[in-house]
CSV table of C-alpha atoms in Angstrom, one decimal:
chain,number,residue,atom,x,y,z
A,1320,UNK,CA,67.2,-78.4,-5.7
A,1321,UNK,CA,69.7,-77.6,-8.5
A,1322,UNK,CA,73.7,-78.9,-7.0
A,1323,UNK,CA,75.7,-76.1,-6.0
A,1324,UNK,CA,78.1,-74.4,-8.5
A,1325,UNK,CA,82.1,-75.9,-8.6
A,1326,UNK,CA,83.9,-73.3,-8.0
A,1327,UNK,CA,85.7,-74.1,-11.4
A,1328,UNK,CA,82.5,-73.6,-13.7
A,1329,UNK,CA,83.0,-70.4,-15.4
A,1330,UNK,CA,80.5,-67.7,-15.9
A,1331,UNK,CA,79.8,-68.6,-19.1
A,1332,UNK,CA,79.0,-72.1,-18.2
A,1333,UNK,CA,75.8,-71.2,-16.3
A,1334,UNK,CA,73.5,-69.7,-18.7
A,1335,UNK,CA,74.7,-72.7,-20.9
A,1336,UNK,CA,73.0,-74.9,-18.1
A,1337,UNK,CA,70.2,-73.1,-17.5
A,1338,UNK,CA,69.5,-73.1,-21.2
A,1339,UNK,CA,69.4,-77.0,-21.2
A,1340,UNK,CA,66.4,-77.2,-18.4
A,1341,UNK,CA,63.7,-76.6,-20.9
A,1342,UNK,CA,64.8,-79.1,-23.2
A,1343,UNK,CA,65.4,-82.0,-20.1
A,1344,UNK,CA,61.6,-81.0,-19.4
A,1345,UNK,CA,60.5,-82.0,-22.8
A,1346,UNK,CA,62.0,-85.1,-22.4
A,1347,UNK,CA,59.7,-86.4,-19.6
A,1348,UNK,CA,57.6,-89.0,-20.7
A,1349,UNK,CA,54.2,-88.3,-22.5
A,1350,UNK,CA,52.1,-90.1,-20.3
A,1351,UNK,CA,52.4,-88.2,-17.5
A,1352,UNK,CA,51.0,-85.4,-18.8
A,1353,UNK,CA,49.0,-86.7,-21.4
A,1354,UNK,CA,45.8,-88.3,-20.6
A,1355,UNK,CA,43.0,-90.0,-22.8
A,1356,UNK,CA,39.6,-89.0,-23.6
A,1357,UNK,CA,37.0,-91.2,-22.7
A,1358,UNK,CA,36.0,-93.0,-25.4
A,1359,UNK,CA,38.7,-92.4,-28.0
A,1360,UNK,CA,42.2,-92.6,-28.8
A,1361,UNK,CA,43.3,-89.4,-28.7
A,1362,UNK,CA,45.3,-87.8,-25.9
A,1363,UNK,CA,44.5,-84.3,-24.1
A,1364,UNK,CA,47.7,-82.3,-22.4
A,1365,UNK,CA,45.6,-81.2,-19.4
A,1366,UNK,CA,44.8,-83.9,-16.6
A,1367,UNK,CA,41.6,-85.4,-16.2
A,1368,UNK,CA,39.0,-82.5,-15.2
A,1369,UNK,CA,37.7,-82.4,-11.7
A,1370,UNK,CA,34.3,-83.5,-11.8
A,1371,UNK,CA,33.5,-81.0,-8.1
A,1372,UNK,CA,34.6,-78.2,-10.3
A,1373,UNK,CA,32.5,-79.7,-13.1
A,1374,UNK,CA,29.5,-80.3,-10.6
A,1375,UNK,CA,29.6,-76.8,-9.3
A,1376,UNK,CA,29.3,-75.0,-12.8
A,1377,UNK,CA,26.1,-77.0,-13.9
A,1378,UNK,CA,24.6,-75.9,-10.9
A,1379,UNK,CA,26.0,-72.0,-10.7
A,1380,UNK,CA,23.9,-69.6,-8.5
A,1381,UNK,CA,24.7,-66.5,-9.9
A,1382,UNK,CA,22.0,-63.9,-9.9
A,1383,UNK,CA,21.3,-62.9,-13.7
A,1384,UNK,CA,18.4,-60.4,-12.5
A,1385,UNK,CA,19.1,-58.6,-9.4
A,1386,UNK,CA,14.8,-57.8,-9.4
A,1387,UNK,CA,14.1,-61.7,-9.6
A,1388,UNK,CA,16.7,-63.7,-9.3
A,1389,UNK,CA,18.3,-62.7,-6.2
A,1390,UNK,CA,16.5,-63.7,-2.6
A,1391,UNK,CA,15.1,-61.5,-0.8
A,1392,UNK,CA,16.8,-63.0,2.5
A,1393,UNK,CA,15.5,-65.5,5.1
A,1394,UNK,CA,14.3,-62.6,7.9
A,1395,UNK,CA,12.1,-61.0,5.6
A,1396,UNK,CA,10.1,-58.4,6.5
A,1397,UNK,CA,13.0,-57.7,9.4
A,1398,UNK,CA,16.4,-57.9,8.0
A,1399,UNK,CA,16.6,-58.6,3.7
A,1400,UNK,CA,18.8,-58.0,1.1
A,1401,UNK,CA,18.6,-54.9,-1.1
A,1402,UNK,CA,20.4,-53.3,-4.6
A,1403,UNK,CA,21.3,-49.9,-4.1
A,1404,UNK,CA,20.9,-48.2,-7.4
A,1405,UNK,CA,22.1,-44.4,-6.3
A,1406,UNK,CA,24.9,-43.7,-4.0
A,1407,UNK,CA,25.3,-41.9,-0.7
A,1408,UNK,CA,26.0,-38.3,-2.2
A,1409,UNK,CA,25.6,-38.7,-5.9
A,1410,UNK,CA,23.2,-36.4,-8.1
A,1411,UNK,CA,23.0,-39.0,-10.5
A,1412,UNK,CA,19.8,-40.6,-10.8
A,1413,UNK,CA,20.7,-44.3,-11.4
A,1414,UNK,CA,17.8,-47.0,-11.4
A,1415,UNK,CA,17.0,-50.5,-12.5
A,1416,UNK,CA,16.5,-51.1,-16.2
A,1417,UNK,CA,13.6,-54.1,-16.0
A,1418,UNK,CA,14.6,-55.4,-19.5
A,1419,UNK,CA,18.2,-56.3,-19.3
A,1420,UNK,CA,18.7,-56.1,-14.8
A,1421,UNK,CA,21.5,-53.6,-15.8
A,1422,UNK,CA,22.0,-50.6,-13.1
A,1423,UNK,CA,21.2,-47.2,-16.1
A,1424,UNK,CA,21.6,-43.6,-15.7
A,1425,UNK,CA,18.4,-42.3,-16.1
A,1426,UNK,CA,18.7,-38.4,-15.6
A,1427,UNK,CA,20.8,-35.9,-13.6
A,1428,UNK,CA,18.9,-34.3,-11.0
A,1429,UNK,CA,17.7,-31.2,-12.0
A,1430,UNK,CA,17.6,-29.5,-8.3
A,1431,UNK,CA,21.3,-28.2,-6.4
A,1432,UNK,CA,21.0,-32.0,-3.9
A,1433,UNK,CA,22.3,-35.5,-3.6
A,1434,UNK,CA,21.3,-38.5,-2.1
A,1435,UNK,CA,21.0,-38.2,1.4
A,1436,UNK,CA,22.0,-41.8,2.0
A,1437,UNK,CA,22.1,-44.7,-0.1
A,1438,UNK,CA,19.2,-46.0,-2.1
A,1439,UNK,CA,17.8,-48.9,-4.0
A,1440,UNK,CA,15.3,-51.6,-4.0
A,1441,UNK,CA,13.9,-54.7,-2.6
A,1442,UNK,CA,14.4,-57.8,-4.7
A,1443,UNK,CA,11.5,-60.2,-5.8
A,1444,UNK,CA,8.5,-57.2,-4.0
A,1445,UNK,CA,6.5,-55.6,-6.5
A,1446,UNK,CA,4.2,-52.2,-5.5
A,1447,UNK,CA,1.3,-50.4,-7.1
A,1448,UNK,CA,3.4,-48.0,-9.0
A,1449,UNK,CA,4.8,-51.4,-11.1
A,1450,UNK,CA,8.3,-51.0,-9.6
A,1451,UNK,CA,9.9,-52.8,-6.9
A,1452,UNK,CA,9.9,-51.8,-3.6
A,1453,UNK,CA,11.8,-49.0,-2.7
A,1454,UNK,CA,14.2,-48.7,0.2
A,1455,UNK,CA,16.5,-46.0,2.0
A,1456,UNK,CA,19.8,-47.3,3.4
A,1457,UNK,CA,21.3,-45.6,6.6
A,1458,UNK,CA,24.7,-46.2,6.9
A,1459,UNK,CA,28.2,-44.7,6.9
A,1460,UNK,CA,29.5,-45.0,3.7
A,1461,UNK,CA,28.7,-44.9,0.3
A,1462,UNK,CA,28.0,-48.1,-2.3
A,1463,UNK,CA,28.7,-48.7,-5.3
A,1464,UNK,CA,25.3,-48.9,-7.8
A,1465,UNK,CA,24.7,-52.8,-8.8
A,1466,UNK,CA,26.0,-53.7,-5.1
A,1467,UNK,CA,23.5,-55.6,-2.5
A,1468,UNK,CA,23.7,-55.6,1.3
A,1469,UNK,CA,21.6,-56.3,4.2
A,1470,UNK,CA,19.6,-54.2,5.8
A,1471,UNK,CA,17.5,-54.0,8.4
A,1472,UNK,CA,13.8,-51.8,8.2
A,1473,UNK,CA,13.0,-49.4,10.9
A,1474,UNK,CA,10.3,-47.4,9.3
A,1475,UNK,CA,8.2,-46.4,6.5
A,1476,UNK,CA,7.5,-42.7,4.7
A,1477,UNK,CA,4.7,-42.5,3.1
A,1478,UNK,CA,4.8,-40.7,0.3
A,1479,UNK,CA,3.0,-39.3,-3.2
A,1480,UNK,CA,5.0,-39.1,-6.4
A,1481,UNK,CA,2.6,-37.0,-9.1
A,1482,UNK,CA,-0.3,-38.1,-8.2
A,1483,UNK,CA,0.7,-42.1,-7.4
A,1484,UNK,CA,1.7,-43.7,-3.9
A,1485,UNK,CA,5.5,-44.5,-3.8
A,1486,UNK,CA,6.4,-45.3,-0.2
A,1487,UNK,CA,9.9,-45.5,0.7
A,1488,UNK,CA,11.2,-47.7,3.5
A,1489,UNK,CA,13.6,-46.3,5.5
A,1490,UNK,CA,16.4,-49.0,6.7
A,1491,UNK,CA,19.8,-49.2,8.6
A,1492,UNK,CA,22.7,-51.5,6.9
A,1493,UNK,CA,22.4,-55.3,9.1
A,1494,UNK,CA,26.2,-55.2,9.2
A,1495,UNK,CA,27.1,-51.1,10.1
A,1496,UNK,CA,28.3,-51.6,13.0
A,1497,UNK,CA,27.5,-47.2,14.2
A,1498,UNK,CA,23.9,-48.2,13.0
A,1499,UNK,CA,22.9,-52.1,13.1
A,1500,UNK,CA,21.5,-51.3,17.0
A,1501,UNK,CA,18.5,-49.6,14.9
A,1502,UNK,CA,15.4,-51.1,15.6
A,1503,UNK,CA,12.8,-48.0,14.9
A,1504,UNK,CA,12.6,-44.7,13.2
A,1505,UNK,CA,12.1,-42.9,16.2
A,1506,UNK,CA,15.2,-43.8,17.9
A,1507,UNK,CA,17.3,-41.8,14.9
A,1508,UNK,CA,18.0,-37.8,15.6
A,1509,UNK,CA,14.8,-35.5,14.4
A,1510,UNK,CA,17.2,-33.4,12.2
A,1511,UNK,CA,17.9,-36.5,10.4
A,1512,UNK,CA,14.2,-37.2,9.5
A,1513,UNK,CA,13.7,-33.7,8.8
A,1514,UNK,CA,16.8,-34.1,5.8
A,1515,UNK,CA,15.5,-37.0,4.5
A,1516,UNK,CA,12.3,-35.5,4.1
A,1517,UNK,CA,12.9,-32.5,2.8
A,1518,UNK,CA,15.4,-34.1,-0.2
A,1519,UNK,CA,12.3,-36.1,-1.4
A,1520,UNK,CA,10.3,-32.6,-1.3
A,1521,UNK,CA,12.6,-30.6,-3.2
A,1522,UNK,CA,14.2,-33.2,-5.4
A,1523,UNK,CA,12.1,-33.1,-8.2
A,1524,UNK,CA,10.7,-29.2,-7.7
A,1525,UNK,CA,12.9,-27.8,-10.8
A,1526,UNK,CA,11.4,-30.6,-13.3
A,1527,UNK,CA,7.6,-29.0,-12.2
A,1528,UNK,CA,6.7,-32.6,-10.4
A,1529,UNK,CA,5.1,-32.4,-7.2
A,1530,UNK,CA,6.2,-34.9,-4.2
A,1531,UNK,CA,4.0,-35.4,-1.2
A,1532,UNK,CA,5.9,-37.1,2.2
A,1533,UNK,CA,3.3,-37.2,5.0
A,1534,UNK,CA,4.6,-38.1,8.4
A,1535,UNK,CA,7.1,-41.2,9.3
A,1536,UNK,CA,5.7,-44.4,10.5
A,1537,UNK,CA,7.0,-47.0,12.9
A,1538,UNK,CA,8.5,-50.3,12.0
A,1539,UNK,CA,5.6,-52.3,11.9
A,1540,UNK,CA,4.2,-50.6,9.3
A,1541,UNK,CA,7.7,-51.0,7.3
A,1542,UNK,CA,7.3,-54.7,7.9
A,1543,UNK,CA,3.5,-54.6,6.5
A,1544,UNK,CA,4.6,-52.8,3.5
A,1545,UNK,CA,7.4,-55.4,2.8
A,1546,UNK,CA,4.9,-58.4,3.1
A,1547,UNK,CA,2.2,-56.7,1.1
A,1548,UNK,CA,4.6,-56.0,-2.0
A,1549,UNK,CA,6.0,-59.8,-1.4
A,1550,UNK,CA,2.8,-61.4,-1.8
A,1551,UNK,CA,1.9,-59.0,-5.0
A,1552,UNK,CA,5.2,-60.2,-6.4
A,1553,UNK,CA,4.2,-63.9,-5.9
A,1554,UNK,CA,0.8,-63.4,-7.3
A,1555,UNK,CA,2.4,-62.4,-10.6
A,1556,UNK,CA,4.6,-65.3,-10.2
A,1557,UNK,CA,2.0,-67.9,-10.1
A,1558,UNK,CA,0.2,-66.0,-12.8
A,1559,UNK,CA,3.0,-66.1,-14.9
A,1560,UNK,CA,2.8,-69.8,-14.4
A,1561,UNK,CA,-0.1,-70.7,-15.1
A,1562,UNK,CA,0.5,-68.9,-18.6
């Protein structure tokens, strides 16, 4: 602590004082702030580098591809993580470029609706369509595209997309805390179903694409549909390999 001002220092004294600090600084010794490198004579200004620090960036987990390199989760088929590529509300059509694992635009939809509800896809699943499993998040608010959360399945809706099966699992958020108590589609208000279903009906009607949604199915057959595109995924994987 800097000694209290005499009363008989002027004003003009104290910036005068202040002014000195830097220079009584400088004057520390060297080696406390200077430190060898190992190996050689010459001096760095930094202190030595923390080798945790060091130990932790060789060894980063940070998921460059959010289709492969980011886990699935450890209660798969039940509860798993998931990237939501379109918003709760938004008419844009976001989805996954496979190239680069960037979040693109990829049209604006060409019908008067928005998302009913958050949507993405299921990391490190592959289905017949040569996408990733696709998955329809319940929850109260809107995310952000390129964002991941858990979420839990409670049912499955079959559906065809121009002439090719694209089945949608239909999930709650794990950690909404209105809709985490979720265990199966049925338990959710008809009027909701009926929305959901009719969005993927009409969505694409003004481009001259026909969608087919036949009727919702239970849980279990959410959980199937998880495992199956898991074990396509790892098939690749291992083929991949053995290239």
């Amino acid at each position: 602590m800097a000694p209290p001002i005499e009363s008989t220092q002027t004003v003009t004294e104290i910036p005068q004082k202040v002014a000195e600090i830097p220079k009584k600084v400088a004057e520390v010794p060297k080696k406390v702030t200077e430190t060898p490198h190992k190996g050689s004579n010459h001096y760095s200004s930094h202190p030595p580098l923390n080798e945790r620090i060091l130990s932790s960036m060789t060894r980063r987990s940070i998921a460059a591809h959010p289709w492969h390199d980011l886990e699935i989760g450890p209660d798969t088929p039940k509860i798993f993580n998931c990237v939501i590529e379109i918003g709760k509300g938004s008419k844009v059509k976001y989805e996954l470029d496979k190239k680069t694992g960037l979040i693109k635009v990829d049209r604006i939809l060409y019908s008067s609706v928005v998302y009913p509800h958050n949507y993405g896809f299921i990391p490190r699943t592959l289905c017949e369509d040569n996408d990733p499993l696709d998955v329809l998040i319940i929850m109260q608010e809107p995310v952000l595209p390129g964002c991941f959360l858990r979420a839990k399945a409670i049912g499955l809706m079959p559906m065809i997309d121009q002439g090719e099966k694209d089945d949608k699992i239909i999930a709650v958020c794990a950690d909404d805390p209105e809709y985490r108590h979720y265990n199966d589609i049925k338990e959710l208000p008809p009027h909701r179903l009926a929305e959901i279903r009719r969005f993927f009906e009409d969505y694409k009607k003004n481009e001259n694409k026909e969608v087919l949604v036949d009727d919702f199915l239970p849980a279990s057959a959410a959980f199937e549909s998880i495992q199956q595109s898991m074990d396509l995924y790892a098939d690749y994987i291992v083929e991949s390999l053995r290239r």
